[in-house]
PDB file of C-alpha atoms and ligand atoms in Angstrom:
ATOM      1  CA  MET R   1     109.877  59.821 102.683  1.00  0.00           C
ATOM      2  CA  ILE R   2     109.267  63.385 101.634  1.00  0.00           C
ATOM      3  CA  VAL R   3     107.366  64.057  98.379  1.00  0.00           C
ATOM      4  CA  GLY R   4     107.919  67.254  96.331  1.00  0.00           C
ATOM      5  CA  VAL R   5     105.681  68.412  93.550  1.00  0.00           C
ATOM      6  CA  ASP R   6     106.045  71.120  90.941  1.00  0.00           C
ATOM      7  CA  VAL R   7     102.703  72.397  89.715  1.00  0.00           C
ATOM      8  CA  GLY R   8     103.656  74.268  86.541  1.00  0.00           C
ATOM      9  CA  GLY R   9     101.664  75.639  83.730  1.00  0.00           C
ATOM     10  CA  THR R  10     102.658  72.788  81.444  1.00  0.00           C
ATOM     11  CA  ASN R  11     103.753  69.847  83.586  1.00  0.00           C
ATOM     12  CA  VAL R  12     103.289  68.550  87.054  1.00  0.00           C
ATOM     13  CA  ASP R  13     106.580  66.791  88.302  1.00  0.00           C
ATOM     14  CA  VAL R  14     106.743  64.668  91.348  1.00  0.00           C
ATOM     15  CA  VAL R  15     109.808  63.574  93.106  1.00  0.00           C
ATOM     16  CA  CYS R  16     110.583  61.959  96.417  1.00  0.00           C
ATOM     17  CA  TYR R  17     113.367  62.325  98.854  1.00  0.00           C
ATOM     18  CA  ASP R  18     114.813  60.050 101.443  1.00  0.00           C
ATOM     19  CA  GLY R  19     118.420  61.429 101.529  1.00  0.00           C
ATOM     20  CA  ASN R  20     118.451  61.239  97.800  1.00  0.00           C
ATOM     21  CA  PHE R  21     116.039  62.488  95.180  1.00  0.00           C
ATOM     22  CA  LYS R  22     114.147  60.237  93.015  1.00  0.00           C
ATOM     23  CA  HIS R  23     111.903  61.252  89.993  1.00  0.00           C
ATOM     24  CA  VAL R  24     108.437  59.573  90.729  1.00  0.00           C
ATOM     25  CA  ALA R  25     106.279  60.828  87.719  1.00  0.00           C
ATOM     26  CA  THR R  26     105.501  63.653  85.322  1.00  0.00           C
ATOM     27  CA  TYR R  27     101.946  64.501  84.214  1.00  0.00           C
ATOM     28  CA  ARG R  28     100.549  66.998  81.718  1.00  0.00           C
ATOM     29  CA  THR R  29      98.950  69.710  83.977  1.00  0.00           C
ATOM     30  CA  LYS R  30      95.825  69.873  81.840  1.00  0.00           C
ATOM     31  CA  ASP R  31      95.237  66.149  82.353  1.00  0.00           C
ATOM     32  CA  VAL R  32      95.475  66.134  86.088  1.00  0.00           C
ATOM     33  CA  VAL R  33      94.663  69.691  87.194  1.00  0.00           C
ATOM     34  CA  GLU R  34      91.022  68.962  87.889  1.00  0.00           C
ATOM     35  CA  ASN R  35      91.831  66.028  90.281  1.00  0.00           C
ATOM     36  CA  LEU R  36      95.177  67.193  91.429  1.00  0.00           C
ATOM     37  CA  ASN R  37      94.279  66.949  95.194  1.00  0.00           C
ATOM     38  CA  ASP R  38      93.083  63.233  94.711  1.00  0.00           C
ATOM     39  CA  LEU R  39      96.230  62.423  92.691  1.00  0.00           C
ATOM     40  CA  LEU R  40      98.478  63.741  95.512  1.00  0.00           C
ATOM     41  CA  LYS R  41      96.516  61.915  98.148  1.00  0.00           C
ATOM     42  CA  ARG R  42      97.211  58.678  96.145  1.00  0.00           C
ATOM     43  CA  ILE R  43     100.726  59.405  95.705  1.00  0.00           C
ATOM     44  CA  ALA R  44     101.063  60.196  99.462  1.00  0.00           C
ATOM     45  CA  ARG R  45      99.489  56.817 100.309  1.00  0.00           C
ATOM     46  CA  ASP R  46     101.486  54.845  97.748  1.00  0.00           C
ATOM     47  CA  LEU R  47     104.878  56.274  98.871  1.00  0.00           C
ATOM     48  CA  LYS R  48     103.873  56.526 102.605  1.00  0.00           C
ATOM     49  CA  ALA R  49     104.781  60.179 102.518  1.00  0.00           C
ATOM     50  CA  GLU R  50     105.426  61.885 105.844  1.00  0.00           C
ATOM     51  CA  LYS R  51     105.185  65.388 104.295  1.00  0.00           C
ATOM     52  CA  ILE R  52     104.480  66.917 100.897  1.00  0.00           C
ATOM     53  CA  GLY R  53     105.949  70.153  99.578  1.00  0.00           C
ATOM     54  CA  ILE R  54     104.039  71.697  96.671  1.00  0.00           C
ATOM     55  CA  GLY R  55     105.830  74.282  94.469  1.00  0.00           C
ATOM     56  CA  PHE R  56     103.357  76.481  92.766  1.00  0.00           C
ATOM     57  CA  ALA R  57     103.730  79.406  90.222  1.00  0.00           C
ATOM     58  CA  GLY R  58     101.658  81.831  92.179  1.00  0.00           C
ATOM     59  CA  TRP R  59     101.701  84.485  94.876  1.00  0.00           C
ATOM     60  CA  ILE R  60     101.409  82.773  98.306  1.00  0.00           C
ATOM     61  CA  ARG R  61     100.924  84.506 101.600  1.00  0.00           C
ATOM     62  CA  LYS R  62     100.389  82.506 104.791  1.00  0.00           C
ATOM     63  CA  GLY R  63      99.916  79.158 102.874  1.00  0.00           C
ATOM     64  CA  ARG R  64      97.105  80.674 100.702  1.00  0.00           C
ATOM     65  CA  ILE R  65      97.380  81.216  96.909  1.00  0.00           C
ATOM     66  CA  LEU R  66      96.539  84.858  96.331  1.00  0.00           C
ATOM     67  CA  LYS R  67      97.183  84.948  92.601  1.00  0.00           C
ATOM     68  CA  ALA R  68      98.399  82.618  89.802  1.00  0.00           C
ATOM     69  CA  PRO R  69      98.466  84.682  86.674  1.00  0.00           C
ATOM     70  CA  ASN R  70     100.505  82.056  84.585  1.00  0.00           C
ATOM     71  CA  VAL R  71      98.813  78.813  85.689  1.00  0.00           C
ATOM     72  CA  LYS R  72      95.332  79.679  85.078  1.00  0.00           C
ATOM     73  CA  VAL R  73      93.824  77.242  87.716  1.00  0.00           C
ATOM     74  CA  SER R  74      92.602  77.761  91.167  1.00  0.00           C
ATOM     75  CA  ILE R  75      93.592  74.986  93.478  1.00  0.00           C
ATOM     76  CA  SER R  76      93.161  74.358  97.275  1.00  0.00           C
ATOM     77  CA  PHE R  77      94.659  71.386  98.794  1.00  0.00           C
ATOM     78  CA  ASP R  78      93.394  69.076 101.584  1.00  0.00           C
ATOM     79  CA  LEU R  79      95.867  66.319 102.164  1.00  0.00           C
ATOM     80  CA  PRO R  80      96.166  63.541 104.854  1.00  0.00           C
ATOM     81  CA  VAL R  81      99.784  64.522 105.686  1.00  0.00           C
ATOM     82  CA  PRO R  82     101.513  67.820 106.664  1.00  0.00           C
ATOM     83  CA  PHE R  83     102.073  69.889 103.455  1.00  0.00           C
ATOM     84  CA  ARG R  84     103.260  73.331 102.419  1.00  0.00           C
ATOM     85  CA  VAL R  85     102.452  75.252  99.297  1.00  0.00           C
ATOM     86  CA  GLU R  86     105.424  77.241  98.353  1.00  0.00           C
ATOM     87  CA  ASN R  87     106.136  79.758  95.495  1.00  0.00           C
ATOM     88  CA  ASP R  88     107.908  77.803  92.729  1.00  0.00           C
ATOM     89  CA  ALA R  89     110.798  80.266  92.476  1.00  0.00           C
ATOM     90  CA  ASN R  90     111.346  80.012  96.114  1.00  0.00           C
ATOM     91  CA  CYS R  91     111.530  76.317  95.800  1.00  0.00           C
ATOM     92  CA  PHE R  92     114.085  76.768  92.883  1.00  0.00           C
ATOM     93  CA  ALA R  93     116.200  79.135  95.073  1.00  0.00           C
ATOM     94  CA  LEU R  94     116.288  76.734  97.941  1.00  0.00           C
ATOM     95  CA  TYR R  95     117.281  73.894  95.810  1.00  0.00           C
ATOM     96  CA  SER R  96     120.021  75.885  94.198  1.00  0.00           C
ATOM     97  CA  SER R  97     121.312  77.017  97.550  1.00  0.00           C
ATOM     98  CA  HIS R  98     121.601  73.379  98.739  1.00  0.00           C
ATOM     99  CA  GLU R  99     123.034  72.150  95.339  1.00  0.00           C
ATOM    100  CA  LEU R 100     125.522  74.914  94.912  1.00  0.00           C
ATOM    101  CA  GLY R 101     126.424  75.419  98.616  1.00  0.00           C
ATOM    102  CA  PHE R 102     125.631  79.122  98.816  1.00  0.00           C
ATOM    103  CA  GLU R 103     123.770  80.338 102.004  1.00  0.00           C
ATOM    104  CA  ASN R 104     122.829  83.584 100.444  1.00  0.00           C
ATOM    105  CA  LEU R 105     121.458  83.202  97.052  1.00  0.00           C
ATOM    106  CA  MET R 106     118.899  84.584  94.635  1.00  0.00           C
ATOM    107  CA  GLY R 107     117.198  82.108  92.227  1.00  0.00           C
ATOM    108  CA  ILE R 108     115.499  83.374  89.134  1.00  0.00           C
ATOM    109  CA  THR R 109     113.318  81.260  86.892  1.00  0.00           C
ATOM    110  CA  VAL R 110     112.415  82.238  83.349  1.00  0.00           C
ATOM    111  CA  GLY R 111     109.802  80.144  81.710  1.00  0.00           C
ATOM    112  CA  THR R 112     106.298  81.239  80.994  1.00  0.00           C
ATOM    113  CA  GLY R 113     107.004  84.312  83.205  1.00  0.00           C
ATOM    114  CA  VAL R 114     109.923  85.521  85.371  1.00  0.00           C
ATOM    115  CA  GLY R 115     109.968  84.255  89.088  1.00  0.00           C
ATOM    116  CA  SER R 116     112.580  84.922  91.677  1.00  0.00           C
ATOM    117  CA  GLY R 117     113.204  83.637  95.133  1.00  0.00           C
ATOM    118  CA  VAL R 118     115.668  84.781  97.903  1.00  0.00           C
ATOM    119  CA  VAL R 119     117.524  82.457 100.239  1.00  0.00           C
ATOM    120  CA  VAL R 120     119.246  84.182 103.304  1.00  0.00           C
ATOM    121  CA  GLU R 121     121.335  82.249 105.617  1.00  0.00           C
ATOM    122  CA  GLY R 122     120.119  78.973 104.053  1.00  0.00           C
ATOM    123  CA  LYS R 123     116.425  79.738 104.399  1.00  0.00           C
ATOM    124  CA  ILE R 124     113.793  81.097 102.183  1.00  0.00           C
ATOM    125  CA  TYR R 125     113.109  84.901 102.732  1.00  0.00           C
ATOM    126  CA  ARG R 126     109.470  85.503 102.298  1.00  0.00           C
ATOM    127  CA  GLY R 127     108.818  88.975 103.730  1.00  0.00           C
ATOM    128  CA  ARG R 128     105.053  88.794 104.295  1.00  0.00           C
ATOM    129  CA  GLY R 129     104.854  86.211 101.489  1.00  0.00           C
ATOM    130  CA  LEU R 130     105.643  87.858  98.305  1.00  0.00           C
ATOM    131  CA  ALA R 131     109.301  88.922  98.634  1.00  0.00           C
ATOM    132  CA  GLY R 132     111.335  88.702  95.501  1.00  0.00           C
ATOM    133  CA  GLU R 133     108.890  89.210  92.752  1.00  0.00           C
ATOM    134  CA  ILE R 134     111.270  90.843  90.336  1.00  0.00           C
ATOM    135  CA  GLY R 135     109.124  89.808  87.328  1.00  0.00           C
ATOM    136  CA  HIS R 136     106.638  92.547  88.329  1.00  0.00           C
ATOM    137  CA  TRP R 137     109.115  95.402  88.775  1.00  0.00           C
ATOM    138  CA  PHE R 138     108.116  98.380  86.704  1.00  0.00           C
ATOM    139  CA  VAL R 139     110.683  98.833  83.925  1.00  0.00           C
ATOM    140  CA  GLY R 140     108.861 101.502  81.790  1.00  0.00           C
ATOM    141  CA  GLY R 141     106.421 101.454  78.957  1.00  0.00           C
ATOM    142  CA  ASP R 142     102.773 100.369  79.204  1.00  0.00           C
ATOM    143  CA  ARG R 143     102.810  96.758  78.059  1.00  0.00           C
ATOM    144  CA  LYS R 144     100.075  94.884  79.884  1.00  0.00           C
ATOM    145  CA  CYS R 145     101.199  92.244  82.346  1.00  0.00           C
ATOM    146  CA  THR R 146      99.216  89.059  83.189  1.00  0.00           C
ATOM    147  CA  CYS R 147      99.071  90.389  86.782  1.00  0.00           C
ATOM    148  CA  GLY R 148      96.949  93.271  85.655  1.00  0.00           C
ATOM    149  CA  GLY R 149      99.699  95.890  85.973  1.00  0.00           C
ATOM    150  CA  ARG R 150     101.481  97.621  83.177  1.00  0.00           C
ATOM    151  CA  GLY R 151     105.161  97.949  82.198  1.00  0.00           C
ATOM    152  CA  HIS R 152     106.432  95.081  84.260  1.00  0.00           C
ATOM    153  CA  LEU R 153     109.638  93.184  83.493  1.00  0.00           C
ATOM    154  CA  GLU R 154     107.567  89.978  82.792  1.00  0.00           C
ATOM    155  CA  ALA R 155     105.700  91.831  80.004  1.00  0.00           C
ATOM    156  CA  TYR R 156     108.934  92.296  78.245  1.00  0.00           C
ATOM    157  CA  PHE R 157     110.953  89.303  79.034  1.00  0.00           C
ATOM    158  CA  GLY R 158     109.811  85.625  79.366  1.00  0.00           C
ATOM    159  CA  GLY R 159     107.756  82.944  77.434  1.00  0.00           C
ATOM    160  CA  TRP R 160     104.377  84.562  77.278  1.00  0.00           C
ATOM    161  CA  SER R 161     105.745  87.921  76.514  1.00  0.00           C
ATOM    162  CA  PHE R 162     107.882  86.548  73.536  1.00  0.00           C
ATOM    163  CA  GLU R 163     105.122  84.511  72.236  1.00  0.00           C
ATOM    164  CA  SER R 164     102.640  87.381  72.395  1.00  0.00           C
ATOM    165  CA  ARG R 165     104.963  89.364  70.130  1.00  0.00           C
ATOM    166  CA  GLY R 166     105.401  86.493  67.692  1.00  0.00           C
ATOM    167  CA  MET R 167     108.839  85.366  68.875  1.00  0.00           C
ATOM    168  CA  ASN R 168     109.675  81.739  69.573  1.00  0.00           C
ATOM    169  CA  PRO R 169     111.376  81.491  72.907  1.00  0.00           C
ATOM    170  CA  ARG R 170     113.205  78.316  72.185  1.00  0.00           C
ATOM    171  CA  GLU R 171     114.578  79.711  68.773  1.00  0.00           C
ATOM    172  CA  LEU R 172     115.483  82.909  70.453  1.00  0.00           C
ATOM    173  CA  VAL R 173     117.639  81.026  72.988  1.00  0.00           C
ATOM    174  CA  GLU R 174     119.140  78.464  70.556  1.00  0.00           C
ATOM    175  CA  SER R 175     120.150  81.135  68.001  1.00  0.00           C
ATOM    176  CA  GLY R 176     121.552  83.484  70.695  1.00  0.00           C
ATOM    177  CA  LYS R 177     119.311  86.253  69.414  1.00  0.00           C
ATOM    178  CA  ILE R 178     117.767  86.646  72.803  1.00  0.00           C
ATOM    179  CA  TYR R 179     121.092  88.339  73.853  1.00  0.00           C
ATOM    180  CA  ASP R 180     120.538  90.933  71.213  1.00  0.00           C
ATOM    181  CA  LEU R 181     117.217  92.087  72.574  1.00  0.00           C
ATOM    182  CA  LYS R 182     116.755  95.302  74.497  1.00  0.00           C
ATOM    183  CA  ASP R 183     114.540  93.319  76.840  1.00  0.00           C
ATOM    184  CA  PHE R 184     117.567  91.067  77.736  1.00  0.00           C
ATOM    185  CA  GLU R 185     119.364  94.202  78.729  1.00  0.00           C
ATOM    186  CA  THR R 186     116.453  95.258  80.815  1.00  0.00           C
ATOM    187  CA  PHE R 187     116.250  91.854  82.485  1.00  0.00           C
ATOM    188  CA  CYS R 188     119.997  91.895  83.306  1.00  0.00           C
ATOM    189  CA  LEU R 189     119.668  95.555  84.788  1.00  0.00           C
ATOM    190  CA  CYS R 190     116.806  94.303  87.090  1.00  0.00           C
ATOM    191  CA  VAL R 191     118.978  91.317  88.256  1.00  0.00           C
ATOM    192  CA  ALA R 192     121.973  93.784  88.887  1.00  0.00           C
ATOM    193  CA  ASN R 193     119.571  96.032  90.982  1.00  0.00           C
ATOM    194  CA  ALA R 194     118.419  92.971  93.068  1.00  0.00           C
ATOM    195  CA  VAL R 195     122.021  91.969  93.587  1.00  0.00           C
ATOM    196  CA  THR R 196     122.924  95.414  94.767  1.00  0.00           C
ATOM    197  CA  LEU R 197     119.952  95.264  97.229  1.00  0.00           C
ATOM    198  CA  LEU R 198     120.736  91.801  98.510  1.00  0.00           C
ATOM    199  CA  ASP R 199     124.522  91.287  98.057  1.00  0.00           C
ATOM    200  CA  VAL R 200     123.948  87.450  97.540  1.00  0.00           C
ATOM    201  CA  GLU R 201     126.890  85.126  96.848  1.00  0.00           C
ATOM    202  CA  CYS R 202     125.301  83.680  93.823  1.00  0.00           C
ATOM    203  CA  VAL R 203     122.439  84.236  91.348  1.00  0.00           C
ATOM    204  CA  ALA R 204     121.109  80.895  89.936  1.00  0.00           C
ATOM    205  CA  PHE R 205     119.038  80.889  86.804  1.00  0.00           C
ATOM    206  CA  GLY R 206     116.625  78.103  85.780  1.00  0.00           C
ATOM    207  CA  GLY R 207     113.429  77.365  84.037  1.00  0.00           C
ATOM    208  CA  ARG R 208     112.862  76.607  80.360  1.00  0.00           C
ATOM    209  CA  ILE R 209     114.452  79.852  79.259  1.00  0.00           C
ATOM    210  CA  GLY R 210     116.484  80.712  82.167  1.00  0.00           C
ATOM    211  CA  GLY R 211     118.143  77.256  82.385  1.00  0.00           C
ATOM    212  CA  ALA R 212     119.240  77.597  78.682  1.00  0.00           C
ATOM    213  CA  LEU R 213     121.002  80.953  79.013  1.00  0.00           C
ATOM    214  CA  SER R 214     124.845  81.256  79.010  1.00  0.00           C
ATOM    215  CA  GLU R 215     126.554  81.824  82.350  1.00  0.00           C
ATOM    216  CA  GLU R 216     129.189  83.836  80.787  1.00  0.00           C
ATOM    217  CA  VAL R 217     126.924  86.145  78.814  1.00  0.00           C
ATOM    218  CA  LEU R 218     124.699  86.724  81.984  1.00  0.00           C
ATOM    219  CA  LYS R 219     127.707  87.368  84.238  1.00  0.00           C
ATOM    220  CA  GLU R 220     129.120  89.871  81.716  1.00  0.00           C
ATOM    221  CA  ARG R 221     125.902  91.687  81.011  1.00  0.00           C
ATOM    222  CA  ILE R 222     124.649  91.798  84.663  1.00  0.00           C
ATOM    223  CA  GLY R 223     128.209  92.889  85.698  1.00  0.00           C
ATOM    224  CA  ARG R 224     127.932  96.040  83.462  1.00  0.00           C
ATOM    225  CA  TYR R 225     125.438  97.462  85.966  1.00  0.00           C
ATOM    226  CA  LEU R 226     127.347  96.442  89.189  1.00  0.00           C
ATOM    227  CA  MET R 227     130.089  98.076  91.104  1.00  0.00           C
ATOM    228  CA  PRO R 228     133.273  95.787  90.838  1.00  0.00           C
ATOM    229  CA  GLU R 229     132.908  94.997  94.614  1.00  0.00           C
ATOM    230  CA  PHE R 230     129.920  92.884  93.764  1.00  0.00           C
ATOM    231  CA  ASP R 231     131.699  89.616  92.656  1.00  0.00           C
ATOM    232  CA  THR R 232     128.475  87.669  92.631  1.00  0.00           C
ATOM    233  CA  GLU R 233     128.710  84.230  91.072  1.00  0.00           C
ATOM    234  CA  VAL R 234     126.299  83.420  88.250  1.00  0.00           C
ATOM    235  CA  ARG R 235     125.104  79.834  87.745  1.00  0.00           C
ATOM    236  CA  VAL R 236     122.808  78.131  85.434  1.00  0.00           C
ATOM    237  CA  ILE R 237     120.783  75.121  86.750  1.00  0.00           C
ATOM    238  CA  LYS R 238     119.620  72.768  83.898  1.00  0.00           C
ATOM    239  CA  ASP R 239     117.737  70.336  86.187  1.00  0.00           C
ATOM    240  CA  PRO R 240     114.008  70.339  85.113  1.00  0.00           C
ATOM    241  CA  LEU R 241     113.155  68.843  88.521  1.00  0.00           C
ATOM    242  CA  ALA R 242     114.742  71.649  90.491  1.00  0.00           C
ATOM    243  CA  VAL R 243     111.454  73.098  91.602  1.00  0.00           C
ATOM    244  CA  ALA R 244     109.981  69.751  92.690  1.00  0.00           C
ATOM    245  CA  LYS R 245     113.230  68.973  94.673  1.00  0.00           C
ATOM    246  CA  GLY R 246     113.186  72.313  96.270  1.00  0.00           C
ATOM    247  CA  ALA R 247     109.544  71.795  97.392  1.00  0.00           C
ATOM    248  CA  CYS R 248     110.904  68.702  99.264  1.00  0.00           C
ATOM    249  CA  LEU R 249     113.465  70.949 100.914  1.00  0.00           C
ATOM    250  CA  ALA R 250     110.883  73.595 101.708  1.00  0.00           C
ATOM    251  CA  VAL R 251     108.501  71.386 103.471  1.00  0.00           C
ATOM    252  CA  MET R 252     111.410  70.101 105.587  1.00  0.00           C
ATOM    253  CA  GLU R 253     112.440  73.690 106.521  1.00  0.00           C
TER     254      GLU R 253
HETATM  255 ZN1   ZN O   1     102.967  92.036  86.487  1.00  0.00          ZN
END
């Protein structure tokens, strides 16, 4: 039995995998974050886990969390079974690749911030660890980003950015007003640039905001910035457990 965990800013989701995925539990992050390691130890014992994959919204290099601007907790893990801590967007990309059947895929999560992960030939491409952080691309201006930089995509597009400017992310998406924002245009331009760099077969969107966007609108708006030869598929994954499931797959890689 493989256990996958998604440690997000709001919730901690746990799934297990033995050929099929099963939802085990969801906790409020604030309720469990202090004792997360003990909780995972207990889950590992109860489920007789062989391995644990942990998806985490942070910058990870060589298994070490360098920075987690949107989770606001510092965590280190000490577990009785082999485990891997993996960037949450990488987990999302890997799950999307398996689920959709594309070996070369970019996964983009838009929730509190903007995360992205790259799968090449069916495996996560990490570079030295931080590959695919399009949320921290410089897009102009000087709005402060949670990473400490300025003018990054995430400072203009995503949950914390919208909220900091008095906009309700859910309402923006449900009303469709999000598509009228200049920031949506900037987001699509960044995605198109990434597609040009990687020539992936598919871009999959997920997360609280990304998973609620329209495939048709995304495809059309991203396509405005692409040469016609880039016939990249655009898919939206609505599964809220995609990161936890991807964490299972990542620890089996
Ligand atoms: Zn940044």
